Amino acid sequence: MTSPYDPLFQPLTFAHGPAMPNRFALAPLTNLQSHPDGRLSEDEFRWLTLRAKGGFGMTMTCAAHVQRQGQGFPGQLGVWSDDHLEGLSRLAAAIKAEGSVAVVQLHHAGMRSPKELIGQAPVSPSDDEKTGARALTEAEVEELIEDFVAAAVRAEKAGFDGVELHGAHGYILAQFLSPEINRRTDRFGGALENRAGVIFRIIEGVRARCRPDFSLGLRLSPERFGLKLAEIRQVAAQLLAGGRLDYLDMSLWDVMKEPNEDEFKGRSLMSCFTELDRGTTRLGVAGKIMRPADALHCLQAGCDFVFVGRAAILHHDYPRKVRADTGFLPAALPVTADHLRKEGLGEAFVGYMRTWAGFVAAD
């Protein structure tokens, strides 16, 4: 007997790398659980592997920093040193053993790196008085590009199926895209082509130095942090049509929302990207996808797959629950800390979730 929800459980192939067995990807979620030096902890291993066991077709790590000075939060997973390989290799093998596509998200916080955490002034495309960030030199921008590529090579060596570049949420790649933040006058500033050049250079580097069946995605956000929707749409169109990416991951904050900018009002933010020609490149979206109907809506609107965050925190086996009951609703908020512990969150992660308004009930 067929169901309208069957498309959520169809495999999804990519131009490079293994297919997803369904359309549910675990969103890359900050969880503060790794060791201070970036090595994988048992808590983070459990959190991620439980989601692979729970039926997510793709299991993506939290943002993993590619430079020591690019750390964005305590307990962040690292991928900037070969010292991280042992834990990363164990994680990749365990995720893949469950039939889930194993992906590392590559990240650098840029001006959002806390000075007290990295022990020096953070870096940015341009000087920033508010954060105390200093502008990267041209040579340092080249080093940044190389370190992103080297991190992808390291993830490949660890056995991961692919990597996603974190170009969203006001972190360093998004900082380069922002005309407000990036006020450089060299080849990495000015015209959109120059500001996006860092991302395109990293993509070319990963393609040149990783194996042919290594998957590559990019996360972008189209609003906030000084970004212009028309510009992000232009970059997305070029990337979707270019065939170098396997997927574009659009973080929309809310998949149901309208754009913030007046010129795009009257339509969904998601439609600004689903209408673009994309050849073999897949389109995923994230943003408050809680109910099975929300996920299905995204596919019916033209997306290929969905990234699930909050619902995946609440239920390690969210895809399996949806498969068994398309009327399934995630636990109502707030939930108890014990509920989160039973779903595989360690104490550091539970503590972090307490900072999300209305998520964890008071003891």
Short mmCIF file of C-alpha atoms in Angstrom, two decimals:
data_model
loop_
_atom_site.label_atom_id
_atom_site.label_comp_id
_atom_site.label_asym_id
_atom_site.label_seq_id
_atom_site.Cartn_x
_atom_site.Cartn_y
_atom_site.Cartn_z
CA MET A 1 0.00 0.00 0.00
CA THR A 2 1.48 3.32 -1.07
CA SER A 3 1.59 6.40 1.11
CA PRO A 4 2.10 10.10 0.28
CA TYR A 5 5.10 9.87 2.63
CA ASP A 6 6.90 7.21 0.58
CA PRO A 7 9.16 9.79 -1.15
CA LEU A 8 10.83 10.45 2.23
CA PHE A 9 12.09 6.87 2.20
CA GLN A 10 13.33 6.67 -1.38
CA PRO A 11 17.13 6.47 -1.86
CA LEU A 12 18.92 9.61 -3.04
CA THR A 13 21.95 9.29 -5.29
CA PHE A 14 24.73 11.86 -5.64
CA ALA A 15 27.19 12.55 -8.44
CA HIS A 16 30.00 11.38 -6.13
CA GLY A 17 29.93 9.01 -3.18
CA PRO A 18 27.29 6.68 -1.78
CA ALA A 19 23.54 7.19 -1.97
CA MET A 20 21.45 8.10 1.04
CA PRO A 21 18.99 5.30 1.86
CA ASN A 22 16.31 7.91 2.65
CA ARG A 23 15.82 11.69 2.59
CA PHE A 24 16.63 12.42 6.26
CA ALA A 25 20.01 13.95 7.09
CA LEU A 26 21.16 14.74 10.62
CA ALA A 27 21.82 18.48 10.71
CA PRO A 28 25.31 19.51 11.89
CA LEU A 29 24.61 20.40 15.52
CA THR A 30 26.82 22.15 18.06
CA ASN A 31 27.03 19.92 21.14
CA LEU A 32 30.14 20.98 23.14
CA GLN A 33 31.04 17.36 23.87
CA SER A 34 34.51 16.85 22.39
CA HIS A 35 37.77 17.07 24.33
CA PRO A 36 39.45 20.50 24.70
CA ASP A 37 42.08 19.56 22.10
CA GLY A 38 39.41 18.65 19.54
CA ARG A 39 39.64 14.89 19.93
CA LEU A 40 36.40 12.92 19.76
CA SER A 41 34.82 12.03 23.12
CA GLU A 42 32.74 9.01 24.03
CA ASP A 43 29.71 11.27 24.51
CA GLU A 44 30.01 12.71 21.00
CA PHE A 45 30.62 9.24 19.55
CA ARG A 46 27.44 7.98 21.22
CA TRP A 47 25.35 10.99 20.20
CA LEU A 48 26.26 10.61 16.52
CA THR A 49 26.26 6.83 16.17
CA LEU A 50 22.85 6.60 17.83
CA ARG A 51 21.46 8.81 15.05
CA ALA A 52 22.99 6.56 12.41
CA LYS A 53 21.41 3.57 14.16
CA GLY A 54 18.15 5.51 14.36
CA GLY A 55 17.80 5.60 10.61
CA PHE A 56 19.24 8.90 9.39
CA GLY A 57 20.32 8.47 5.79
CA MET A 58 23.19 10.92 6.34
CA THR A 59 24.89 11.51 9.69
CA MET A 60 26.83 14.77 9.79
CA THR A 61 29.16 15.84 12.59
CA CYS A 62 28.96 19.17 14.33
CA ALA A 63 31.00 21.97 12.79
CA ALA A 64 34.59 20.69 13.04
CA HIS A 65 37.23 23.42 12.97
CA VAL A 66 39.99 23.33 10.37
CA GLN A 67 42.41 25.64 12.23
CA ARG A 68 43.16 25.83 15.92
CA GLN A 69 42.44 29.57 15.86
CA GLY A 70 39.13 28.92 14.09
CA GLN A 71 37.50 27.25 17.10
CA GLY A 72 34.03 28.67 17.68
CA PHE A 73 32.89 27.04 20.91
CA PRO A 74 34.20 24.89 23.79
CA GLY A 75 34.21 21.14 23.25
CA GLN A 76 34.32 21.52 19.48
CA LEU A 77 35.35 18.56 17.33
CA GLY A 78 38.64 19.19 15.55
CA VAL A 79 39.84 18.18 12.11
CA TRP A 80 42.95 20.37 11.98
CA SER A 81 45.50 17.84 13.24
CA ASP A 82 46.42 14.22 12.59
CA ASP A 83 45.95 13.80 16.35
CA HIS A 84 42.22 13.79 15.55
CA LEU A 85 42.45 10.89 13.10
CA GLU A 86 42.03 8.06 15.60
CA GLY A 87 38.67 9.31 16.87
CA LEU A 88 37.48 10.42 13.45
CA SER A 89 38.31 7.03 11.94
CA ARG A 90 36.42 5.20 14.66
CA LEU A 91 33.42 7.49 14.18
CA ALA A 92 33.36 7.14 10.39
CA ALA A 93 33.49 3.35 10.58
CA ALA A 94 30.67 3.19 13.15
CA ILE A 95 28.36 5.51 11.17
CA LYS A 96 28.95 3.65 7.91
CA ALA A 97 28.38 0.30 9.62
CA GLU A 98 24.79 1.42 10.22
CA GLY A 99 24.24 2.15 6.53
CA SER A 100 24.32 5.93 6.99
CA VAL A 101 26.42 8.30 4.85
CA ALA A 102 29.20 9.66 7.08
CA VAL A 103 30.05 13.36 6.65
CA VAL A 104 32.25 15.87 8.50
CA GLN A 105 31.23 19.52 8.41
CA LEU A 106 34.33 21.72 7.97
CA HIS A 107 34.24 25.01 9.84
CA HIS A 108 36.16 28.10 10.87
CA ALA A 109 34.45 30.64 13.11
CA GLY A 110 36.46 33.66 11.98
CA MET A 111 35.45 36.77 13.95
CA ARG A 112 33.07 34.57 15.96
CA SER A 113 35.97 32.72 17.62
CA PRO A 114 35.96 33.80 21.30
CA LYS A 115 39.28 35.43 22.15
CA GLU A 116 39.35 33.76 25.57
CA LEU A 117 38.93 30.36 23.92
CA ILE A 118 41.61 30.64 21.22
CA GLY A 119 44.06 32.74 23.25
CA GLN A 120 44.51 35.42 20.61
CA ALA A 121 42.55 37.94 18.59
CA PRO A 122 40.12 36.28 16.18
CA VAL A 123 40.57 36.75 12.44
CA SER A 124 38.19 37.99 9.78
CA PRO A 125 38.24 39.16 6.16
CA SER A 126 38.51 42.72 7.52
CA ASP A 127 39.25 44.37 10.85
CA ASP A 128 36.21 44.34 13.13
CA GLU A 129 36.08 46.71 16.08
CA LYS A 130 33.16 45.01 17.81
CA THR A 131 34.80 41.59 18.07
CA GLY A 132 38.40 42.77 18.09
CA ALA A 133 39.06 40.64 15.01
CA ARG A 134 41.97 41.50 12.76
CA ALA A 135 42.01 41.21 8.99
CA LEU A 136 43.72 38.19 7.45
CA THR A 137 46.66 38.94 5.17
CA GLU A 138 46.51 37.62 1.62
CA ALA A 139 48.97 34.91 2.58
CA GLU A 140 46.76 33.94 5.53
CA VAL A 141 43.71 33.70 3.23
CA GLU A 142 45.70 31.29 1.06
CA GLU A 143 46.58 29.34 4.22
CA LEU A 144 42.91 29.25 5.21
CA ILE A 145 41.97 27.80 1.82
CA GLU A 146 44.71 25.19 2.16
CA ASP A 147 43.62 24.23 5.67
CA PHE A 148 40.03 23.66 4.55
CA VAL A 149 41.29 21.42 1.74
CA ALA A 150 43.76 19.64 4.05
CA ALA A 151 40.92 18.97 6.51
CA ALA A 152 38.88 17.38 3.72
CA VAL A 153 41.85 15.17 2.85
CA ARG A 154 42.13 14.25 6.55
CA ALA A 155 38.41 13.37 6.69
CA GLU A 156 38.86 11.20 3.62
CA LYS A 157 41.83 9.46 5.26
CA ALA A 158 39.67 8.82 8.34
CA GLY A 159 37.16 6.98 6.16
CA PHE A 160 34.36 9.49 5.85
CA ASP A 161 32.22 9.45 2.72
CA GLY A 162 32.48 13.20 2.29
CA VAL A 163 32.59 16.67 3.81
CA GLU A 164 30.35 19.72 3.93
CA LEU A 165 31.82 23.23 3.92
CA HIS A 166 30.19 25.51 6.49
CA GLY A 167 29.51 28.70 4.58
CA ALA A 168 26.53 29.81 6.67
CA HIS A 169 25.57 31.56 9.92
CA GLY A 170 28.14 34.33 9.88
CA TYR A 171 31.22 32.11 10.16
CA ILE A 172 34.33 32.82 8.14
CA LEU A 173 33.19 31.72 4.68
CA ALA A 174 29.96 33.67 5.15
CA GLN A 175 32.03 36.60 6.41
CA PHE A 176 33.88 36.63 3.10
CA LEU A 177 30.52 36.61 1.26
CA SER A 178 29.15 39.54 3.28
CA PRO A 179 29.73 42.98 1.70
CA GLU A 180 29.27 44.53 5.15
CA ILE A 181 31.94 42.41 6.85
CA ASN A 182 34.30 41.93 3.93
CA ARG A 183 35.65 45.36 3.04
CA ARG A 184 38.86 44.09 1.45
CA THR A 185 40.25 45.83 -1.62
CA ASP A 186 42.40 42.92 -2.81
CA ARG A 187 41.40 39.86 -4.91
CA PHE A 188 39.32 38.49 -2.02
CA GLY A 189 37.09 41.57 -1.67
CA GLY A 190 34.92 43.94 -3.69
CA ALA A 191 32.87 42.21 -6.37
CA LEU A 192 30.76 39.19 -5.41
CA GLU A 193 32.96 37.01 -7.62
CA ASN A 194 35.96 37.96 -5.46
CA ARG A 195 34.14 37.56 -2.14
CA ALA A 196 32.90 34.11 -3.15
CA GLY A 197 36.32 33.19 -4.51
CA VAL A 198 37.48 31.58 -1.27
CA ILE A 199 34.60 29.09 -1.37
CA PHE A 200 35.17 28.27 -5.05
CA ARG A 201 38.90 27.80 -4.45
CA ILE A 202 38.22 25.38 -1.58
CA ILE A 203 35.78 23.41 -3.72
CA GLU A 204 38.33 23.11 -6.52
CA GLY A 205 41.01 22.06 -4.04
CA VAL A 206 38.87 19.33 -2.50
CA ARG A 207 37.93 18.00 -5.94
CA ALA A 208 41.56 17.96 -7.03
CA ARG A 209 42.98 16.25 -3.95
CA CYS A 210 40.26 13.88 -2.74
CA ARG A 211 39.24 10.67 -4.46
CA PRO A 212 36.67 10.82 -7.28
CA ASP A 213 33.90 9.23 -5.18
CA PHE A 214 34.32 11.62 -2.23
CA SER A 215 31.15 13.67 -1.73
CA LEU A 216 31.22 17.43 -1.25
CA GLY A 217 28.47 19.70 0.03
CA LEU A 218 28.19 23.34 1.05
CA ARG A 219 25.94 24.96 3.65
CA LEU A 220 24.77 28.48 2.96
CA SER A 221 22.33 30.76 4.76
CA PRO A 222 20.63 33.47 2.67
CA GLU A 223 19.89 36.06 5.33
CA ARG A 224 21.32 37.86 8.37
CA PHE A 225 25.02 38.49 9.11
CA GLY A 226 25.22 41.16 6.39
CA LEU A 227 24.29 38.79 3.57
CA LYS A 228 22.17 39.83 0.60
CA LEU A 229 19.59 37.30 -0.61
CA ALA A 230 20.07 38.21 -4.27
CA GLU A 231 23.81 37.60 -3.94
CA ILE A 232 23.45 34.28 -2.12
CA ARG A 233 20.93 33.20 -4.73
CA GLN A 234 23.43 34.10 -7.45
CA VAL A 235 26.19 32.10 -5.76
CA ALA A 236 23.80 29.18 -5.22
CA ALA A 237 22.76 29.23 -8.89
CA GLN A 238 26.37 29.09 -10.03
CA LEU A 239 27.20 26.26 -7.62
CA LEU A 240 24.07 24.24 -8.41
CA ALA A 241 24.68 24.43 -12.15
CA GLY A 242 28.43 23.96 -11.93
CA GLY A 243 28.42 20.27 -11.08
CA ARG A 244 31.34 20.49 -8.64
CA LEU A 245 29.15 20.10 -5.57
CA ASP A 246 27.11 17.02 -4.77
CA TYR A 247 24.60 19.00 -2.73
CA LEU A 248 23.79 22.47 -1.48
CA ASP A 249 22.48 22.65 2.09
CA MET A 250 20.38 25.78 2.55
CA SER A 251 19.91 26.73 6.20
CA LEU A 252 16.73 28.81 6.15
CA TRP A 253 16.01 29.19 9.91
CA ASP A 254 12.42 28.18 9.07
CA VAL A 255 11.52 26.34 5.86
CA MET A 256 8.07 27.97 5.92
CA LYS A 257 9.23 31.59 6.19
CA GLU A 258 9.07 34.46 3.73
CA PRO A 259 12.28 36.32 2.87
CA ASN A 260 13.20 39.23 5.11
CA GLU A 261 13.98 41.57 2.21
CA ASP A 262 11.03 43.50 0.78
CA GLU A 263 11.90 42.82 -2.86
CA PHE A 264 11.39 39.08 -2.29
CA LYS A 265 8.26 39.23 -0.14
CA GLY A 266 5.17 37.30 -1.13
CA ARG A 267 6.88 33.98 -1.73
CA SER A 268 8.67 31.40 0.37
CA LEU A 269 12.37 31.79 1.05
CA MET A 270 12.79 28.16 0.01
CA SER A 271 11.33 28.87 -3.45
CA CYS A 272 14.19 31.27 -4.16
CA PHE A 273 16.39 28.17 -4.39
CA THR A 274 14.11 25.34 -5.51
CA GLU A 275 13.40 27.21 -8.76
CA LEU A 276 17.08 27.29 -9.75
CA ASP A 277 18.41 24.88 -12.36
CA ARG A 278 20.61 22.35 -10.61
CA GLY A 279 21.63 19.58 -12.98
CA THR A 280 23.02 16.69 -10.92
CA THR A 281 23.46 18.78 -7.77
CA ARG A 282 21.04 17.95 -4.95
CA LEU A 283 19.28 20.54 -2.79
CA GLY A 284 18.73 20.05 0.93
CA VAL A 285 17.07 22.45 3.35
CA ALA A 286 17.02 22.98 7.10
CA GLY A 287 14.85 25.05 9.41
CA LYS A 288 12.33 23.91 12.02
CA ILE A 289 11.46 20.64 10.30
CA MET A 290 9.65 18.90 13.15
CA ARG A 291 6.61 17.05 11.80
CA PRO A 292 6.70 14.43 9.05
CA ALA A 293 4.39 16.77 7.12
CA ASP A 294 7.09 19.47 7.26
CA ALA A 295 9.64 17.13 5.70
CA LEU A 296 7.21 16.01 3.03
CA HIS A 297 6.32 19.63 2.25
CA CYS A 298 9.98 20.37 1.49
CA LEU A 299 10.17 17.50 -1.01
CA GLN A 300 6.87 18.47 -2.61
CA ALA A 301 8.17 22.05 -2.92
CA GLY A 302 11.15 20.81 -4.94
CA CYS A 303 13.89 19.91 -2.45
CA ASP A 304 15.71 16.58 -2.62
CA PHE A 305 16.24 15.99 1.10
CA VAL A 306 15.94 17.59 4.53
CA PHE A 307 18.30 18.32 7.41
CA VAL A 308 16.71 17.62 10.78
CA GLY A 309 18.02 19.30 13.94
CA ARG A 310 15.72 19.76 16.92
CA ALA A 311 13.61 16.70 16.16
CA ALA A 312 16.83 14.66 15.97
CA ILE A 313 17.89 15.95 19.39
CA LEU A 314 14.53 14.88 20.81
CA HIS A 315 14.47 11.48 19.09
CA HIS A 316 17.60 9.60 18.00
CA ASP A 317 15.40 7.39 15.79
CA TYR A 318 13.22 10.11 14.28
CA PRO A 319 13.30 8.60 10.74
CA ARG A 320 12.26 5.20 12.08
CA LYS A 321 9.43 6.77 14.06
CA VAL A 322 8.19 8.57 10.95
CA ARG A 323 8.44 5.38 8.92
CA ALA A 324 6.28 3.57 11.48
CA ASP A 325 3.78 6.41 11.95
CA THR A 326 3.50 9.33 9.53
CA GLY A 327 1.38 11.10 12.13
CA PHE A 328 4.23 11.01 14.64
CA LEU A 329 4.83 14.24 16.54
CA PRO A 330 8.08 14.94 18.41
CA ALA A 331 7.97 15.28 22.18
CA ALA A 332 6.39 18.53 23.32
CA LEU A 333 8.75 21.15 24.72
CA PRO A 334 10.09 21.57 27.28
CA VAL A 335 11.45 18.05 27.82
CA THR A 336 13.26 16.80 30.89
CA ALA A 337 17.01 16.49 31.04
CA ASP A 338 16.51 12.76 31.58
CA HIS A 339 14.64 12.53 28.28
CA LEU A 340 17.67 14.03 26.52
CA ARG A 341 20.08 11.73 28.35
CA LYS A 342 18.06 8.72 27.22
CA GLU A 343 18.31 10.02 23.67
CA GLY A 344 22.10 9.96 23.86
CA LEU A 345 23.03 13.49 24.92
CA GLY A 346 25.94 13.81 27.33
CA GLU A 347 25.96 16.27 30.21
CA ALA A 348 27.76 18.99 28.24
CA PHE A 349 25.15 18.76 25.49
CA VAL A 350 22.27 18.76 27.99
CA GLY A 351 23.80 21.85 29.57
CA TYR A 352 23.99 23.53 26.17
CA MET A 353 20.34 22.72 25.46
CA ARG A 354 19.40 24.45 28.72
CA THR A 355 20.53 27.70 27.04
CA TRP A 356 17.83 27.23 24.35
CA ALA A 357 14.74 29.04 25.61
CA GLY A 358 11.96 26.62 26.52
CA PHE A 359 13.76 23.45 25.45
CA VAL A 360 14.66 21.83 28.78
CA ALA A 361 12.32 21.82 31.77
CA ALA A 362 13.64 23.26 35.00
CA ASP A 363 14.76 20.59 37.46
#
